[in-house]
XYZ file of C-alpha atoms in Angstrom:
557
model
C 6.211 119.577 112.411
C 9.971 120.045 112.236
C 9.569 123.731 113.030
C 8.089 122.781 116.419
C 11.718 122.230 117.466
C 12.185 125.986 117.444
C 8.716 127.245 118.405
C 7.044 124.834 120.875
C 7.406 124.631 124.650
C 8.604 126.982 127.363
C 12.241 126.568 126.362
C 11.471 128.060 122.956
C 9.806 131.197 124.324
C 12.903 133.234 123.333
C 12.585 131.980 119.748
C 8.880 132.876 119.711
C 9.734 136.337 121.002
C 12.054 136.774 118.011
C 9.327 135.584 115.647
C 7.093 138.197 117.262
C 9.781 140.757 116.525
C 9.422 139.810 112.850
C 5.726 140.612 112.996
C 4.403 137.074 112.833
C 1.047 136.463 114.494
C 0.327 133.513 116.761
C -1.694 132.004 113.929
C 1.238 132.275 111.496
C 3.664 130.827 114.031
C 1.378 127.831 114.525
C 1.408 126.946 110.815
C 4.139 125.031 108.952
C 7.116 127.290 108.291
C 8.130 127.156 104.625
C 11.511 128.573 103.625
C 11.439 130.477 100.327
C 15.027 130.403 99.058
C 15.154 133.362 96.692
C 18.157 134.120 94.481
C 17.045 137.644 93.571
C 19.778 140.196 92.870
C 20.372 143.223 90.676
C 23.399 142.030 88.696
C 22.177 138.811 87.034
C 19.563 139.265 84.264
C 18.176 135.825 85.058
C 17.553 136.889 88.641
C 16.226 140.413 88.359
C 12.625 139.113 88.277
C 12.909 136.630 91.113
C 11.421 139.021 93.651
C 8.167 138.771 91.663
C 8.446 134.978 91.547
C 9.032 134.886 95.316
C 5.949 137.002 96.032
C 3.856 134.633 93.906
C 5.288 131.590 95.710
C 4.547 133.180 99.084
C 0.938 133.756 98.053
C 0.626 130.119 97.030
C 2.110 128.853 100.279
C -0.094 131.130 102.390
C -3.244 130.193 100.463
C -2.425 126.518 101.001
C -2.040 126.930 104.771
C 1.644 127.594 105.353
C 3.710 130.510 106.580
C 6.241 131.557 103.909
C 9.593 132.876 105.139
C 12.055 134.176 102.561
C 15.844 134.031 102.780
C 18.483 134.594 100.065
C 20.896 132.575 97.981
C 23.716 134.102 95.951
C 24.182 133.823 92.187
C 26.901 134.804 89.702
C 26.219 135.827 86.091
C 28.666 133.751 84.071
C 28.386 136.077 81.061
C 29.449 139.078 83.141
C 32.128 137.085 84.993
C 33.553 135.694 81.726
C 37.060 136.453 80.504
C 38.603 137.789 83.734
C 39.378 136.684 87.296
C 35.665 136.743 88.116
C 35.102 133.459 86.289
C 37.246 131.718 88.894
C 34.428 132.538 91.328
C 31.576 131.036 89.299
C 31.653 127.249 89.720
C 32.828 127.617 93.297
C 29.551 129.334 94.226
C 27.670 126.081 93.654
C 29.079 124.725 96.889
C 28.669 128.027 98.729
C 25.000 128.022 97.719
C 24.519 124.432 98.859
C 26.334 125.003 102.156
C 24.644 128.287 103.039
C 21.173 126.997 102.190
C 21.757 123.869 104.267
C 22.867 126.082 107.155
C 19.855 128.389 106.954
C 17.316 125.603 106.515
C 18.534 123.492 109.412
C 19.368 126.379 111.765
C 15.772 127.606 111.482
C 14.126 124.171 111.246
C 11.935 124.852 108.236
C 9.234 122.282 107.540
C 9.539 122.641 103.761
C 11.364 124.675 101.131
C 10.659 126.285 97.787
C 13.834 126.914 95.799
C 13.850 129.894 93.404
C 17.026 129.703 91.296
C 17.647 130.484 87.660
C 21.244 130.647 86.489
C 24.086 128.226 86.096
C 25.415 127.228 89.549
C 22.317 128.306 91.410
C 20.158 125.395 90.249
C 22.582 122.543 91.030
C 23.669 124.210 94.279
C 20.070 124.307 95.496
C 19.430 120.738 94.285
C 22.417 119.643 96.350
C 21.023 121.495 99.361
C 17.572 119.978 98.846
C 19.049 116.473 98.966
C 21.003 117.292 102.128
C 18.220 118.982 104.075
C 15.597 116.500 102.838
C 12.409 118.306 103.748
C 9.580 118.576 101.165
C 10.923 120.855 98.426
C 9.758 122.265 95.079
C 11.802 124.164 92.487
C 10.466 127.092 90.481
C 12.953 129.022 88.376
C 12.816 132.547 86.992
C 12.473 131.262 83.420
C 14.403 131.800 80.185
C 14.982 135.071 78.344
C 13.252 135.655 75.025
C 15.556 135.492 72.013
C 16.881 138.734 70.578
C 16.442 139.758 66.935
C 19.251 141.079 64.756
C 19.100 141.258 60.988
C 15.766 139.480 60.897
C 17.100 136.433 62.765
C 16.726 135.246 66.328
C 19.902 135.729 68.334
C 21.250 135.034 71.804
C 24.281 135.575 74.014
C 26.410 133.072 72.071
C 25.794 135.225 68.967
C 27.291 138.168 70.857
C 30.459 136.298 71.800
C 30.879 135.079 68.226
C 30.335 138.631 66.971
C 33.461 139.635 68.919
C 35.447 137.044 66.940
C 33.940 138.217 63.650
C 34.796 141.820 64.521
C 38.381 140.823 65.304
C 38.577 139.001 61.965
C 37.408 142.141 60.162
C 34.157 140.620 58.910
C 31.896 142.697 61.157
C 31.828 146.492 61.490
C 31.744 148.482 64.718
C 28.128 149.430 64.005
C 27.067 145.827 63.410
C 28.701 144.667 66.642
C 26.988 147.463 68.560
C 23.624 146.322 67.185
C 24.315 142.817 68.509
C 25.337 144.298 71.853
C 22.072 146.165 72.171
C 19.686 143.486 70.914
C 20.811 139.928 71.688
C 19.611 139.975 75.324
C 16.237 141.781 75.180
C 14.506 140.675 78.406
C 15.132 139.381 81.890
C 15.638 135.639 82.246
C 18.305 133.005 81.800
C 19.990 133.379 78.386
C 17.735 132.087 75.643
C 19.590 129.049 74.252
C 20.133 125.585 75.696
C 22.962 126.888 77.834
C 23.778 125.674 81.338
C 21.061 127.567 83.209
C 18.284 126.368 80.936
C 19.792 122.890 80.798
C 19.652 122.558 84.567
C 16.193 124.116 84.850
C 14.908 121.640 82.257
C 16.550 118.811 84.182
C 14.615 119.771 87.333
C 11.536 118.593 85.421
C 13.274 115.373 84.365
C 14.424 114.753 87.955
C 10.891 115.353 89.195
C 11.827 118.379 91.346
C 10.123 121.062 89.193
C 6.585 121.420 87.891
C 5.727 121.214 84.206
C 7.101 124.213 82.335
C 9.683 125.102 84.958
C 12.497 124.872 82.414
C 10.803 126.534 79.455
C 8.075 129.085 80.287
C 9.692 132.454 79.408
C 10.565 134.757 82.285
C 8.329 137.562 81.004
C 5.179 135.436 80.628
C 2.446 135.759 83.249
C 2.262 131.980 83.111
C 5.527 132.008 85.046
C 3.798 133.785 87.976
C 0.997 131.222 87.892
C 3.617 128.456 87.991
C 5.164 130.086 91.056
C 1.817 130.095 92.867
C 1.323 126.447 91.919
C 4.753 125.691 93.391
C 3.514 127.162 96.669
C 0.455 124.930 96.565
C 2.555 121.906 95.606
C 5.027 122.190 98.462
C 2.198 122.204 100.998
C 0.758 119.092 99.364
C 4.177 117.409 99.550
C 4.357 118.323 103.234
C 1.007 116.657 103.906
C 2.109 113.541 102.010
C 5.637 113.642 103.494
C 7.274 113.306 100.072
C 10.883 114.455 100.349
C 13.732 115.147 97.922
C 15.421 111.811 98.527
C 12.144 110.097 97.607
C 12.386 111.922 94.272
C 16.115 112.359 93.562
C 17.052 108.695 93.250
C 19.588 106.861 91.101
C 16.853 106.129 88.557
C 15.774 109.785 88.521
C 19.341 110.941 87.877
C 19.701 108.470 85.010
C 16.365 109.773 83.670
C 17.813 113.282 83.813
C 20.942 112.159 81.952
C 18.748 110.561 79.274
C 16.681 113.736 78.848
C 19.943 115.695 78.771
C 21.044 113.632 75.751
C 17.772 114.198 73.925
C 17.725 117.948 74.582
C 21.402 118.506 73.744
C 22.180 120.118 77.080
C 25.315 121.923 78.209
C 28.461 119.952 79.021
C 28.223 121.514 82.484
C 25.449 119.071 83.322
C 28.254 116.506 83.461
C 29.716 118.459 86.373
C 26.444 119.006 88.181
C 24.710 115.629 87.885
C 27.668 113.827 89.557
C 27.646 116.432 92.344
C 23.892 116.020 92.909
C 24.286 112.231 92.795
C 27.050 112.464 95.405
C 24.558 114.042 97.840
C 22.356 110.931 97.734
C 25.289 108.504 97.928
C 25.264 107.576 94.238
C 28.780 107.315 92.784
C 28.096 108.798 89.345
C 30.780 107.930 86.790
C 30.716 110.331 83.837
C 31.285 107.304 81.609
C 27.613 106.457 82.277
C 26.962 109.044 79.599
C 28.219 106.882 76.752
C 25.907 103.836 76.985
C 22.959 106.170 77.605
C 24.008 108.401 74.723
C 24.380 105.405 72.401
C 20.707 104.490 72.814
C 19.200 107.976 73.220
C 18.327 109.975 70.108
C 19.143 113.681 70.028
C 15.769 115.335 69.400
C 16.512 119.043 69.855
C 18.992 121.468 68.296
C 18.505 124.603 70.337
C 21.002 127.464 70.201
C 23.963 127.280 69.992
C 23.608 123.940 68.178
C 20.721 125.113 65.981
C 18.307 127.937 65.145
C 15.644 127.311 67.826
C 15.366 128.825 71.300
C 13.769 128.121 74.668
C 10.555 129.929 73.723
C 10.267 127.562 70.740
C 10.752 124.506 72.952
C 8.066 125.826 75.284
C 5.575 126.268 72.438
C 6.401 122.798 71.110
C 5.322 121.125 74.342
C 8.353 121.646 76.563
C 10.382 119.087 78.457
C 7.371 116.831 79.042
C 6.885 116.431 75.276
C 10.533 115.376 74.945
C 10.138 112.966 77.853
C 7.019 111.457 76.295
C 8.967 110.737 73.088
C 11.640 108.965 75.144
C 9.190 107.098 77.354
C 7.349 105.767 74.325
C 10.457 103.804 73.320
C 11.224 102.671 76.866
C 14.136 104.976 77.661
C 12.773 106.458 80.907
C 11.880 104.957 84.255
C 8.298 106.211 84.444
C 7.764 105.004 88.013
C 9.937 107.731 89.561
C 8.105 110.004 92.012
C 7.828 113.769 91.416
C 6.820 116.957 93.228
C 3.319 116.644 91.792
C 2.812 113.635 94.061
C 2.496 111.565 90.891
C 4.983 109.516 88.905
C 6.833 110.649 85.800
C 4.600 108.382 83.741
C 1.428 109.927 85.145
C 2.759 113.445 84.563
C 3.685 112.993 80.901
C 0.975 110.611 79.671
C -1.032 113.309 77.886
C 1.924 115.328 76.580
C 1.978 116.070 72.845
C 4.802 117.126 70.544
C 3.376 120.226 68.860
C 6.311 121.018 66.565
C 8.336 118.202 65.043
C 11.072 120.549 63.861
C 11.766 121.890 67.350
C 11.322 118.462 68.974
C 12.099 115.808 66.421
C 10.122 112.575 66.897
C 12.212 109.545 67.850
C 11.582 108.175 64.349
C 13.381 111.177 62.816
C 16.013 112.434 65.275
C 18.781 114.914 64.574
C 21.077 112.012 65.388
C 20.567 108.501 66.712
C 22.918 109.225 69.584
C 22.684 111.755 72.390
C 24.091 115.248 72.688
C 27.082 114.483 74.934
C 29.989 112.071 74.757
C 32.766 111.164 77.186
C 36.151 110.664 75.511
C 39.024 108.729 77.087
C 42.572 107.952 76.055
C 46.157 108.722 77.005
C 45.326 112.452 77.103
C 42.277 111.941 79.354
C 42.541 108.627 81.231
C 39.677 109.565 83.561
C 37.571 111.127 80.835
C 36.679 114.363 79.081
C 33.356 115.748 77.842
C 32.209 117.091 74.472
C 28.824 118.366 73.321
C 28.839 116.344 70.138
C 25.444 117.653 69.024
C 27.186 121.028 68.510
C 30.181 119.625 66.576
C 30.203 119.847 62.772
C 30.543 116.544 60.922
C 34.036 117.265 59.585
C 35.394 117.695 63.136
C 33.994 114.447 64.553
C 37.367 112.899 63.701
C 40.334 115.251 63.714
C 44.105 115.078 63.984
C 46.332 118.098 64.332
C 49.262 119.758 66.119
C 48.868 120.960 69.690
C 49.063 124.694 70.308
C 49.673 124.815 74.060
C 48.637 127.639 76.415
C 48.984 127.835 80.171
C 45.867 129.981 80.650
C 42.783 131.208 78.820
C 44.051 134.755 78.310
C 47.114 133.623 76.349
C 44.959 131.451 74.098
C 42.512 134.261 73.345
C 45.378 136.604 72.468
C 46.749 134.036 70.013
C 43.339 133.327 68.450
C 42.385 136.975 67.998
C 45.924 137.720 66.835
C 45.588 135.315 63.913
C 48.185 132.884 65.241
C 45.905 129.831 65.187
C 45.648 128.095 61.814
C 43.323 125.565 60.246
C 43.925 122.093 61.641
C 45.383 123.262 64.963
C 44.318 121.801 68.312
C 44.318 124.530 70.957
C 45.208 123.103 74.389
C 44.426 125.293 77.416
C 45.587 123.819 80.699
C 45.882 124.712 84.398
C 42.263 125.864 84.200
C 40.734 122.867 86.010
C 38.924 122.947 89.374
C 42.193 122.899 91.323
C 44.500 124.496 88.770
C 42.392 127.537 87.876
C 41.384 127.438 90.577
C 37.674 127.358 89.848
C 37.500 125.693 86.392
C 36.690 128.737 84.278
C 34.339 128.518 81.321
C 36.017 128.918 77.937
C 33.278 130.690 75.997
C 35.580 133.512 74.904
C 38.092 131.299 73.052
C 35.461 128.968 71.549
C 33.424 131.938 70.341
C 36.536 133.628 68.966
C 37.367 130.471 67.014
C 33.820 130.307 65.622
C 33.642 134.040 64.929
C 36.911 133.960 62.980
C 35.615 131.207 60.726
C 37.726 128.404 62.222
C 34.921 126.443 63.867
C 35.022 123.642 61.301
C 38.813 123.247 61.299
C 40.151 123.984 64.806
C 39.568 121.995 68.025
C 39.967 123.182 71.606
C 40.860 120.939 74.543
C 41.017 122.014 78.183
C 40.913 120.787 81.759
C 38.614 123.747 82.290
C 35.026 123.735 81.090
C 32.790 125.325 78.493
C 29.720 127.464 78.607
C 26.530 125.894 77.341
C 26.801 128.635 74.723
C 29.976 127.083 73.295
C 29.848 125.120 70.067
C 32.351 123.300 67.902
C 34.945 120.627 68.722
C 35.310 121.879 72.282
C 36.473 119.143 74.658
C 36.541 120.007 78.354
C 36.780 118.493 81.839
C 39.994 116.667 80.803
C 40.838 114.509 83.814
C 43.124 114.179 85.654
C 43.722 117.906 85.335
C 47.111 119.521 84.780
C 47.410 120.773 88.356
C 47.653 117.219 89.676
C 50.040 116.079 86.941
C 47.467 114.701 84.509
C 48.670 113.962 80.962
C 47.360 117.312 79.702
C 50.227 118.860 81.723
C 52.677 116.860 79.626
C 51.552 117.977 76.160
C 54.166 119.932 74.226
C 53.823 122.363 71.340
C 53.426 120.449 68.091
C 52.454 117.073 69.603
C 49.843 115.455 67.356
C 46.444 115.217 69.042
C 43.916 112.643 67.814
C 40.207 113.235 68.405
C 37.706 110.508 67.518
C 34.269 111.407 68.854
C 32.384 108.450 67.269
C 34.811 106.052 68.969
C 34.994 108.222 72.091
C 38.764 108.542 72.233
C 41.187 111.404 72.896
C 44.870 110.660 72.475
C 48.216 112.289 71.778
C 50.702 110.531 69.519
C 53.400 110.342 72.138
C 54.891 107.046 73.348
C 54.364 105.762 76.869
C 58.120 105.977 77.430
C 58.240 109.635 76.418
C 55.208 110.452 78.597
C 56.882 108.735 81.569
C 60.024 110.814 80.985
C 57.985 114.040 80.822
C 56.074 113.042 83.958
C 59.331 112.577 85.872
C 60.415 116.096 84.842
C 57.048 117.751 85.619
C 56.832 120.252 88.471
C 53.550 121.397 90.077
C 52.450 124.937 89.263
C 51.321 127.394 91.929
C 47.632 128.386 91.527
C 47.151 131.903 90.167
C 44.951 132.762 93.181
C 46.009 131.310 96.519
C 44.109 133.349 99.089
C 40.671 133.462 100.683
C 37.895 131.118 99.666
C 39.697 129.946 96.517
C 42.626 128.743 98.627
C 40.284 126.549 100.695
C 38.430 125.435 97.552
C 41.671 124.493 95.809
C 42.682 122.317 98.748
C 39.378 120.408 98.778
C 38.160 120.155 95.180
C 38.332 116.994 93.062
C 38.828 116.760 89.282
C 36.095 117.423 86.739
C 35.301 113.744 86.146
C 33.958 113.570 89.721
C 31.848 116.680 89.349
C 34.379 118.962 91.081
C 32.896 117.932 94.414
C 34.600 119.008 97.632
C 36.283 116.507 99.909
C 38.324 116.975 103.067
C 41.950 116.187 102.131
C 42.966 112.768 103.416
C 39.408 111.770 104.347
C 38.247 108.288 103.416
């Protein structure tokens, strides 16, 4: 056992004395030591129940013959951090989570790990750590929130953000907005639509790192506690069989996850996190991989914000496995990939049934023949940009309009809520990328304001920042290279005509090469708005969005 490195032999008597100080018996010390990485805290609704999940996991591990040892991971609530300086500290936690978990797991020589994440950066950060540490590992999340109910309709957090825009436009009263505020988020759990947290939790199943139902069983269901116990059993079985994350997270598994992403209509943020996870296993993931996969993968689900269904509906319809079975039946998945069940993807999904063909459309009747995401390139985004095309209305699939240029999110929101953005405009928000923000803030406030003010079918938004999974509309993010490194988005001027063609996957500005070269020669770098502490170090090391905003040592080869 790996843990023997810290508990066997005379030289490790001091370590054993410290284990004694923790109250462990000789029998417990002799067993495999299983790290339970718990993201519980009292500020994130998706994490407030994780103490219960952790206790259930510990029971499962102990019953299966291991000694569970819990240690923490941090997590930020993107909804609470949204719209102020706090959002600069959201994406950056992904790497803090990966680094700190790697440090804890290796310093204490755990034999195996159970990861208990739930929200946006927590899941990919722990997947990155799992690939690095490479001891048998299982993921079990806290589960999604149940949808709220307002006015007889199911609602979610994206409804709340759009209500702010409607209120600003004068189409919603104070009392109506207060009702949204009090009812859209009714339970613990990750917010109830196919936002980033639920996207990544669903993709743990597609990757093979989570058990069936990990992405969809609601947080408040007792079935979630049973799943946590089963995760404890499963990790001990993986330990016996010596099946490790790098046996599971392979190139084929990541491409499976990208395929499932397209079918589910996941958040654009998955196009930041999948490249970062791939980087940990030495797979150079080009975001342009999305387009050929998207072209052959039908979009089968329209969960909020793209449609009227929610995570609880997906769960009742058969969950991620039912979606995967639809895809496997037409040869779109590699079914030989190994999983944490000790079985292959094909073995896991063979008996899965689609129980609701409106929630999960069959491949013969998809919402669209192409997947939920597209990567657009052109003279505005030479290295690519990302759009959730499953959440774009038909009339905005091709759009041309004048650029309305803003140097930060706050200025754009002020203009939108102030009625200064008109039909046909293309809002450009720059210096919000990984390096320029720094921290690549989510732009849910401006996209929701646009939708709430009734401009969602006439106004586009382009940024080198990113979008929440709760965003909808012609919202194009991750524009690379970003403005902070002199990418073309830094050269856009007020009134330049922007051309968006999602079917043909292009994003251009009608400005000549000669004029762009002249503007480039005149361009001066802009000082980051925060240049101290962790963000200063992050800014120095982070790459552009097309590479997953991974960290690299400057000058390293």
